[in-house]
Rosetta silent file (secondary structure, phi, psi, omega in degrees, C-alpha in Angstrom):
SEQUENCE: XXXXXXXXXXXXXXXXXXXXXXXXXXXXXXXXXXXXXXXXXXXXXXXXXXXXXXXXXXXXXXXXXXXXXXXXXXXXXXXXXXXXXXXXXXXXXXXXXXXXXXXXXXXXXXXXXXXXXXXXXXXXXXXXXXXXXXXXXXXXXXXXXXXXXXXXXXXXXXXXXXXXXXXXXXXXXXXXXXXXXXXXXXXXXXXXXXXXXXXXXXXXXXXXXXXXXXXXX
SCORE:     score description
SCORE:     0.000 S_00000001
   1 L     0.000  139.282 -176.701   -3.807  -68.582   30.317 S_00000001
   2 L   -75.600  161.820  167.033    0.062  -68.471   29.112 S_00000001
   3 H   -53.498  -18.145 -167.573    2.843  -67.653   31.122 S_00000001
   4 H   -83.849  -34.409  175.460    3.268  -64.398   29.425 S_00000001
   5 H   -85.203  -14.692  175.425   -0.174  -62.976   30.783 S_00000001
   6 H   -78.704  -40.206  156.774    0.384  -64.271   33.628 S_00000001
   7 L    -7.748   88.878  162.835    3.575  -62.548   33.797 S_00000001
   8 L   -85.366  139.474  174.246    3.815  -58.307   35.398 S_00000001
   9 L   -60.703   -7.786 -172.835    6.452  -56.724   33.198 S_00000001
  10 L  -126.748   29.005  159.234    8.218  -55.038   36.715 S_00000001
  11 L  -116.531  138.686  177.787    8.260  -58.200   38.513 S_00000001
  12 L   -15.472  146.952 -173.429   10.857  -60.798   39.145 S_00000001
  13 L   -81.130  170.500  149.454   10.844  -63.619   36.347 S_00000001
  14 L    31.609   45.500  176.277   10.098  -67.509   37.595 S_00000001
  15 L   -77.369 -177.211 -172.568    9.704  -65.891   41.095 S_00000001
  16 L   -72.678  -84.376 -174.035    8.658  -68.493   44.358 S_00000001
  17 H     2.701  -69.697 -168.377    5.302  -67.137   43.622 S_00000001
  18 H  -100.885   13.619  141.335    4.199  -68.154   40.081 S_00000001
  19 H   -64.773  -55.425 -137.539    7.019  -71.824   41.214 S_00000001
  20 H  -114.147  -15.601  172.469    5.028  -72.904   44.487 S_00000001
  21 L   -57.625   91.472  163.071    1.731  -71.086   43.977 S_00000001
  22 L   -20.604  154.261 -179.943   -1.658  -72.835   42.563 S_00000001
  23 H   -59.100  -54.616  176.151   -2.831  -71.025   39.643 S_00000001
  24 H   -47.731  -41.408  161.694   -6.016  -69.851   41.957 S_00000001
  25 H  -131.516   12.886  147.889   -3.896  -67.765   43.828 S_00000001
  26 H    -7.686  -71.645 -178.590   -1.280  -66.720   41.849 S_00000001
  27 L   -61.655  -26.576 -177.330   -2.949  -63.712   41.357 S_00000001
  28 H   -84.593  -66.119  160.482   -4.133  -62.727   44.923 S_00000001
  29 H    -5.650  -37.562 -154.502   -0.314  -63.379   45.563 S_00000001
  30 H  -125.593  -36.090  173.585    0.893  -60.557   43.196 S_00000001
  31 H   -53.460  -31.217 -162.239   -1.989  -58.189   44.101 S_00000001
  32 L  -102.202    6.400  171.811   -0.215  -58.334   47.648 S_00000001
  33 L    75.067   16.376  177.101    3.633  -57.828   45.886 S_00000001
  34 L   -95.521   64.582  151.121    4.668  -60.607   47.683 S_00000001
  35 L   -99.755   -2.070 -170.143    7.354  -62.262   45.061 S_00000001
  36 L   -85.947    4.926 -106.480    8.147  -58.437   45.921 S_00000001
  37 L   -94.938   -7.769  156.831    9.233  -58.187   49.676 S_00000001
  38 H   -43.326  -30.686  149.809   11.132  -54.683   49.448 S_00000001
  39 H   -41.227  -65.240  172.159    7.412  -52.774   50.126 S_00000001
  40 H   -44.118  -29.413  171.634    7.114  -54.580   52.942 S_00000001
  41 H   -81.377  -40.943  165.179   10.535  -53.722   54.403 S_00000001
  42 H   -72.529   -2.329  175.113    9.817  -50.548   53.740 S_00000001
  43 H   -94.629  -33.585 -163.239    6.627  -50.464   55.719 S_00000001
  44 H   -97.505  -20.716 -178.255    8.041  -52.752   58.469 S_00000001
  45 H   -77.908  -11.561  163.079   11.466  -50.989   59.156 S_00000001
  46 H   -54.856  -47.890 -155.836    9.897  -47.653   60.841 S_00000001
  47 H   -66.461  -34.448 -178.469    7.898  -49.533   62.948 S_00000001
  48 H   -81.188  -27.924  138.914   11.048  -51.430   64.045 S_00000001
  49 H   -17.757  -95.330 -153.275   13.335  -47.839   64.011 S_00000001
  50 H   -49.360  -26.406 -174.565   10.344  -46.483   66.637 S_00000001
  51 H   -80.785  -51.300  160.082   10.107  -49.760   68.789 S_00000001
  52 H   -42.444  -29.861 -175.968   14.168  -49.602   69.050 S_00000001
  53 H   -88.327  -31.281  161.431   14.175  -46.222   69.560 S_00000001
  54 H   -47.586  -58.762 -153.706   11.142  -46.809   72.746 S_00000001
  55 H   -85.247   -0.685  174.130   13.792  -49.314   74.159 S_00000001
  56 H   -66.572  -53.884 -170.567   16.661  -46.854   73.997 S_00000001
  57 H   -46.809  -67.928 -153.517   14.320  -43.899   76.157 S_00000001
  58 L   -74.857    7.996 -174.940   13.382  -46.646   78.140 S_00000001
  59 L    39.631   63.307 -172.218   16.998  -48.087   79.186 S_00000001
  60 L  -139.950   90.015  179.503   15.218  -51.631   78.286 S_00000001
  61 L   -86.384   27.279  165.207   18.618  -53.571   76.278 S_00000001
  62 L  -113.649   96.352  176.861   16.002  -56.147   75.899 S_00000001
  63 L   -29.645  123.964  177.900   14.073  -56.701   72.479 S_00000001
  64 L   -94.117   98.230 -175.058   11.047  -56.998   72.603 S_00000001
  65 H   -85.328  -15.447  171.276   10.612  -59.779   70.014 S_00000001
  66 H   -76.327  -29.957  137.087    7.302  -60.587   70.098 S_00000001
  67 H   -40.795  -42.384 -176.423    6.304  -56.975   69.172 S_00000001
  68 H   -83.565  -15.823  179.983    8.593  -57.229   66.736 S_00000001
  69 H   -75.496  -50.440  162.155    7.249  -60.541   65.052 S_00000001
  70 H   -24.117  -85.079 -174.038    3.540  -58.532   65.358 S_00000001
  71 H   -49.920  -13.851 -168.756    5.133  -55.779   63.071 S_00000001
  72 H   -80.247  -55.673  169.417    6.686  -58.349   60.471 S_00000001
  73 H   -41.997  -53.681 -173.334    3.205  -59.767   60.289 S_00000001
  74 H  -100.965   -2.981  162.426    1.128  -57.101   59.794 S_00000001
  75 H   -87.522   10.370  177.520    3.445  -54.579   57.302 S_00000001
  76 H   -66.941  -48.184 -158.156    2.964  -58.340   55.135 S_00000001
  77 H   -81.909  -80.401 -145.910   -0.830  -57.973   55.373 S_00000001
  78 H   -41.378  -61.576  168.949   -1.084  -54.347   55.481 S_00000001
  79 H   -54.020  -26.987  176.496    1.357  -53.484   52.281 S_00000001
  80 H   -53.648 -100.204 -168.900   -0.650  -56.567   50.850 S_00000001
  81 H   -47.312  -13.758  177.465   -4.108  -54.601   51.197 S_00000001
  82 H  -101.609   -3.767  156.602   -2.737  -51.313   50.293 S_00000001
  83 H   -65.622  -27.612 -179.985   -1.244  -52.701   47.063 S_00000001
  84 H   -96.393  -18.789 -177.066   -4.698  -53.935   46.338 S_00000001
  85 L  -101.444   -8.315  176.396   -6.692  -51.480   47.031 S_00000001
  86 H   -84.958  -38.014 -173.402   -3.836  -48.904   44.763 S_00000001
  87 H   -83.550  -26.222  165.151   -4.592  -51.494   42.143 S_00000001
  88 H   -65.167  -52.203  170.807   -8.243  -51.293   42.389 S_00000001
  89 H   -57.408  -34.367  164.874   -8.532  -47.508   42.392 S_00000001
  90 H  -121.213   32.762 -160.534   -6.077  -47.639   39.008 S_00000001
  91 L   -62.406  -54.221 -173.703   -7.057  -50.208   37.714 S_00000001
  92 L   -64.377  -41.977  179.153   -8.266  -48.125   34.053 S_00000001
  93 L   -88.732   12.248  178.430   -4.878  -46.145   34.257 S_00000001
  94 L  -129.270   11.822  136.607   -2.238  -49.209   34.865 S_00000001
  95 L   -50.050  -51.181 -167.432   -4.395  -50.448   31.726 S_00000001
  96 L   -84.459  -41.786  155.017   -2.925  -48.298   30.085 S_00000001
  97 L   -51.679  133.932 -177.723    0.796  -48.521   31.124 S_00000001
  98 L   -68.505  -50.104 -172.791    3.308  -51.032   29.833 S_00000001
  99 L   -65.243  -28.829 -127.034    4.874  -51.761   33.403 S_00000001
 100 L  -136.455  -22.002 -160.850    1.093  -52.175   34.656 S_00000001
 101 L   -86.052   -5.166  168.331   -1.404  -53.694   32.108 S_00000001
 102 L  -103.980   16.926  158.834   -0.671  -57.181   33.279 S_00000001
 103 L   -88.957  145.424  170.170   -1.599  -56.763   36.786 S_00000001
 104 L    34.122  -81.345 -174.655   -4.154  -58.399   38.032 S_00000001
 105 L  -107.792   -7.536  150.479   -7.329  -56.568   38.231 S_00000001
 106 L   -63.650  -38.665 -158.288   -6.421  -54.713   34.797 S_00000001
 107 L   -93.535  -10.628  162.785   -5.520  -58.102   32.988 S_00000001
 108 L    92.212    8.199  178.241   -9.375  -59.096   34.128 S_00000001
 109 L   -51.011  -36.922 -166.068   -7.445  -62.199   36.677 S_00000001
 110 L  -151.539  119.219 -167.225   -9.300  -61.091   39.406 S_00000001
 111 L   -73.911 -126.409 -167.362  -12.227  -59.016   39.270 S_00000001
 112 L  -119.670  -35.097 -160.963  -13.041  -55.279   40.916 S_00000001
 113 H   -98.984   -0.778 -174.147  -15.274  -56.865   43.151 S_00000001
 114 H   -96.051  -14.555 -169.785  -13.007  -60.409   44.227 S_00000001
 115 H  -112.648  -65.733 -179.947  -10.105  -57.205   44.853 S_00000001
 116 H   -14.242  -91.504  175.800  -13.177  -55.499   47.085 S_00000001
 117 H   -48.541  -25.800 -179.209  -13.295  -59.145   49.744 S_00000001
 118 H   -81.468  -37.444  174.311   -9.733  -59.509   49.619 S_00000001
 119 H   -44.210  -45.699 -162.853   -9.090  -56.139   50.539 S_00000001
 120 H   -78.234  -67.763  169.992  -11.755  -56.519   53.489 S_00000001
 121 H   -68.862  -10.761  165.995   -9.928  -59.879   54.603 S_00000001
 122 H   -85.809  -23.449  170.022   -6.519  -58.847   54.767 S_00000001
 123 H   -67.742  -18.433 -172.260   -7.591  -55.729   56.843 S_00000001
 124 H   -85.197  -35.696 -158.324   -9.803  -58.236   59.273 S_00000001
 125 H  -104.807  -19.180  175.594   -6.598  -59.834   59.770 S_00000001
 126 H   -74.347  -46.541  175.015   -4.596  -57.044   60.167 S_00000001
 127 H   -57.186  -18.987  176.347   -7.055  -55.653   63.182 S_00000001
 128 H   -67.392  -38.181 -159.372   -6.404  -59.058   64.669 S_00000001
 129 H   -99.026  -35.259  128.104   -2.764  -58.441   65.041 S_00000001
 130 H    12.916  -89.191 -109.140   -3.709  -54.218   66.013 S_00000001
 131 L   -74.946  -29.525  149.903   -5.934  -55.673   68.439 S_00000001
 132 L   -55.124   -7.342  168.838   -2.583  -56.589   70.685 S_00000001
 133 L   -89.581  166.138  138.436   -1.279  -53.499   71.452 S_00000001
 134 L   -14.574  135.243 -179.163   -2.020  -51.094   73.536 S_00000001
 135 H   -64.360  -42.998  171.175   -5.246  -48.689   73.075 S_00000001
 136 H   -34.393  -70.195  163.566   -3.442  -45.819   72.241 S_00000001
 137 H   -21.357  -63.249 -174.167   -1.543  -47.784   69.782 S_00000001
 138 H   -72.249  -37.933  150.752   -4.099  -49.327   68.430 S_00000001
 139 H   -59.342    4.516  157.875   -6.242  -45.756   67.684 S_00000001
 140 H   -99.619  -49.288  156.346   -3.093  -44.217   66.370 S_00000001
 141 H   -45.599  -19.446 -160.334   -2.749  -47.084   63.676 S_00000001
 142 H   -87.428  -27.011  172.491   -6.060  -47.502   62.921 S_00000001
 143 H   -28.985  -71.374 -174.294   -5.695  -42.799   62.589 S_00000001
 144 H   -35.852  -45.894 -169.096   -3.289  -43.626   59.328 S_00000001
 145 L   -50.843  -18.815 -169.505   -5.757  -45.271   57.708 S_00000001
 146 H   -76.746  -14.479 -178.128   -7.407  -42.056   56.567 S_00000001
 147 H  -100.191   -1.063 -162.330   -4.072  -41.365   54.449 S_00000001
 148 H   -82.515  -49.966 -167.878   -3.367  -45.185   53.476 S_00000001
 149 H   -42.127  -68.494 -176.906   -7.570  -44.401   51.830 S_00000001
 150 H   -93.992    4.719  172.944   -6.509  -41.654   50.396 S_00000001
 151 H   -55.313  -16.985  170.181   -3.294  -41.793   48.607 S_00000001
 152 H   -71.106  -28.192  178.167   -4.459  -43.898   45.354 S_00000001
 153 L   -96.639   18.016 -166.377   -6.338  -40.556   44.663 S_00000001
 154 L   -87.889  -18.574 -170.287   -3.417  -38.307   45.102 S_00000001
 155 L   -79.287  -11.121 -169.113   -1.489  -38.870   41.582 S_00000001
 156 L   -94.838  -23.616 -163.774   -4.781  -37.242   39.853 S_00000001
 157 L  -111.336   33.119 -169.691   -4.985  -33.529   41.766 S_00000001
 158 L  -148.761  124.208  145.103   -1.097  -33.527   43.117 S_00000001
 159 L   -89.147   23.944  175.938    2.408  -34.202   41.905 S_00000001
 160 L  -132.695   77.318  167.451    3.748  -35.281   44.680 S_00000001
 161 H   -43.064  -43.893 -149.617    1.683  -38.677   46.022 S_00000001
 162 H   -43.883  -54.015 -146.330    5.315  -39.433   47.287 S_00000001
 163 H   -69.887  -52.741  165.770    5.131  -37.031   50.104 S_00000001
 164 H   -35.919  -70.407  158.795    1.420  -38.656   50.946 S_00000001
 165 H   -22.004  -87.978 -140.575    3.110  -42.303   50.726 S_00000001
 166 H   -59.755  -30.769  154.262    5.739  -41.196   53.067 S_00000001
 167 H   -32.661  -49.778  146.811    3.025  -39.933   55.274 S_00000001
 168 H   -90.398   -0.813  152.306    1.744  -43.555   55.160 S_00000001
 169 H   -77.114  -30.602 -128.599    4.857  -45.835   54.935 S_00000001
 170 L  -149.429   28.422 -155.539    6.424  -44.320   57.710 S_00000001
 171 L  -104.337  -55.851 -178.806    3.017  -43.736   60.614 S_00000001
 172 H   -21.323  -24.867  177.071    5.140  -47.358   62.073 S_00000001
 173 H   -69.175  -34.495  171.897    7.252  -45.149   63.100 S_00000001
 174 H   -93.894  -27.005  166.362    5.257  -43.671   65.629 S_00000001
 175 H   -46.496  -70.667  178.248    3.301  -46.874   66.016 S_00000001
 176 H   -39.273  -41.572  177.954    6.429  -48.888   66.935 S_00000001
 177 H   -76.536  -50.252  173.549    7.485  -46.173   69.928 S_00000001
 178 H   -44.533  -53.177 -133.612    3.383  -45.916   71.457 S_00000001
 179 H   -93.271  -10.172  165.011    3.412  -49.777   71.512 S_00000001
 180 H  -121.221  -19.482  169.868    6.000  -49.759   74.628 S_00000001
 181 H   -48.117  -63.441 -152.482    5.071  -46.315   75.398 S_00000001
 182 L   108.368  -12.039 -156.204    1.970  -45.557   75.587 S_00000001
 183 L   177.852  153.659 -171.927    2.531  -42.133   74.110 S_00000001
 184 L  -107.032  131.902 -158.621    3.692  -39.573   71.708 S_00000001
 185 L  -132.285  145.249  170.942    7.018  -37.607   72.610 S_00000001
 186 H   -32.971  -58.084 -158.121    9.260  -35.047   70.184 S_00000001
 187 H   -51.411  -47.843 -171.077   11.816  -38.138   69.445 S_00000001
 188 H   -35.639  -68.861  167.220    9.332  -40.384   67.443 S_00000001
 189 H    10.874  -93.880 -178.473    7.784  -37.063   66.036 S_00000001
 190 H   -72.008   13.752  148.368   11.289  -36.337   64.310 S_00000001
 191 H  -101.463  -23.385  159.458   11.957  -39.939   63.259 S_00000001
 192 H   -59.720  -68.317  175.795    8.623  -40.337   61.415 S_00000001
 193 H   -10.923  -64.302  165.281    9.833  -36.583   59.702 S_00000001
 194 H   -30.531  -60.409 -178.029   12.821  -38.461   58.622 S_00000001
 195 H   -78.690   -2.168 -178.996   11.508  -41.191   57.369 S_00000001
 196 H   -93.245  -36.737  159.642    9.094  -39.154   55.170 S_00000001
 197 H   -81.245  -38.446  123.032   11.701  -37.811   53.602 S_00000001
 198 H   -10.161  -51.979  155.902   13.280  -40.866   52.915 S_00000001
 199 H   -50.521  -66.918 -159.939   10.013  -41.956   51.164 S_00000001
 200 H   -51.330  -78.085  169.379    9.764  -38.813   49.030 S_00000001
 201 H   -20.299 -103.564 -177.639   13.193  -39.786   47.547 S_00000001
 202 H   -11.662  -53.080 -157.328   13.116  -43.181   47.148 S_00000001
 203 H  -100.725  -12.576 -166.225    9.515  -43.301   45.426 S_00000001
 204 H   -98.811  -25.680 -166.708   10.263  -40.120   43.547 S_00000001
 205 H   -87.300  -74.988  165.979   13.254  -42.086   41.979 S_00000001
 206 H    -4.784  -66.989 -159.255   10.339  -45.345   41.583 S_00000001
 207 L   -59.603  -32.179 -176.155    7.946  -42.763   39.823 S_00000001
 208 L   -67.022  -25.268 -171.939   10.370  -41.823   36.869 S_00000001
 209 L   -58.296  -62.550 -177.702    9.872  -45.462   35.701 S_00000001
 210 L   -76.944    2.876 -157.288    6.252  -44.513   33.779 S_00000001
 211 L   -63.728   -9.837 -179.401    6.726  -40.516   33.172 S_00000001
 212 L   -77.320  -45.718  174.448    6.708  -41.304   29.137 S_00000001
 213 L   -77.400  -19.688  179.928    2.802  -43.678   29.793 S_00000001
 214 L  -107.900   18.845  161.866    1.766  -40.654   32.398 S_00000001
 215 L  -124.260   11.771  166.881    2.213  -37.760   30.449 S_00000001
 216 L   -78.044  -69.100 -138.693    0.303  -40.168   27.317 S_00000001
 217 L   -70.338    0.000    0.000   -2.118  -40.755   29.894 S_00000001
């Protein structure tokens, strides 16, 4: 396969990816965005916003960095599987799309059901690194998942997925404060709110990249 198919048109050129990567996973690589690592900051900076904001309440001027490595780790995996599983679910419409028709599971690199097991093993690994927190915690994270599931179907009955995203980029927020809490209090509350809003912007600016292939489409 040439460089050129290997190639997505909205990603960095000659990134560490397609340098230091085997060919074999090249692809699994790019399904998870990482030559990409701006998703990931945007999934991992709530969660550190609500765990800073825990150690303020708590008059605790001491990081808790091993919490904090936990979150680095798992918005890696996490944006990873929910990149893969957005690409599975549009896989026929980012066919179609200029920015899109060379990822992955469109470009035929990796098939629907090869996207399926990867999906399934980055989430196995993500419950590993859950599975340290607190029970609360961990039943309020695994609670998001019903909006991480459904936001790949929100672009067909809604215009505004963003506001779903920010609904799911930004649940860390409340995650991050429960994980020294224990519990859900007004402050998180109105820093997830925040951060939701933050999403809708950001992603609403993001979305204007295809509106010329999604009003084709």
């Amino acid at each position: 396969m040439s460089e050129a198919s290997r190639r997505i048109a909205d990603a960095l050129p000659n990134s560490w990816v397609e340098r230091l990567l085997p060919h074999a996973a090249l692809p699994y690589a790019q399904l998870m965005r990482l030559d990409r690592p701006i998703g990931w900051w945007l999934l991992l900076l709530p969660c550190w916003w609500g765990l800073l904001l825990a150690h303020i309440q708590l008059g605790d001027a001491r990081p808790n960095l091993y919490y904090g490595l936990l979150f680095f780790l798992g918005a890696i995996i996490m944006r990873g599987a929910g990149c893969t599983g957005n690409d599975l679910v549009d896989r026929d419409i980012d066919a179609q799309v200029a920015r899109t028709r060379n990822r992955p599971i469109p470009s035929g690199r990796v098939s629907p059901r090869a996207a399926t097991l990867f999906i399934i093993a980055q989430a196995l690994f993500g419950l590993l690194i859950l599975l340290q927190f607190n029970h609360f915690t961990v039943w309020l994270a695994i609670a998001s998942l019903l909006i991480v599931a459904v936001y790949p179907f929100m672009k067909r009955i809604t215009y505004w997925p963003q506001l779903v995203l920010g609904l799911a980029f930004n649940w860390g927020a409340l995650v991050g404060w429960t994980s020294l809490t224990g519990t859900l209090s007004l402050a998180p509350i109105l820093l997830y709110a925040g951060g939701v809003m933050w999403t809708l912007a950001y992603d609403t600016i993001y979305a204007h990249q295809d509106k010329e292939d999604d009003a084709l489409i």
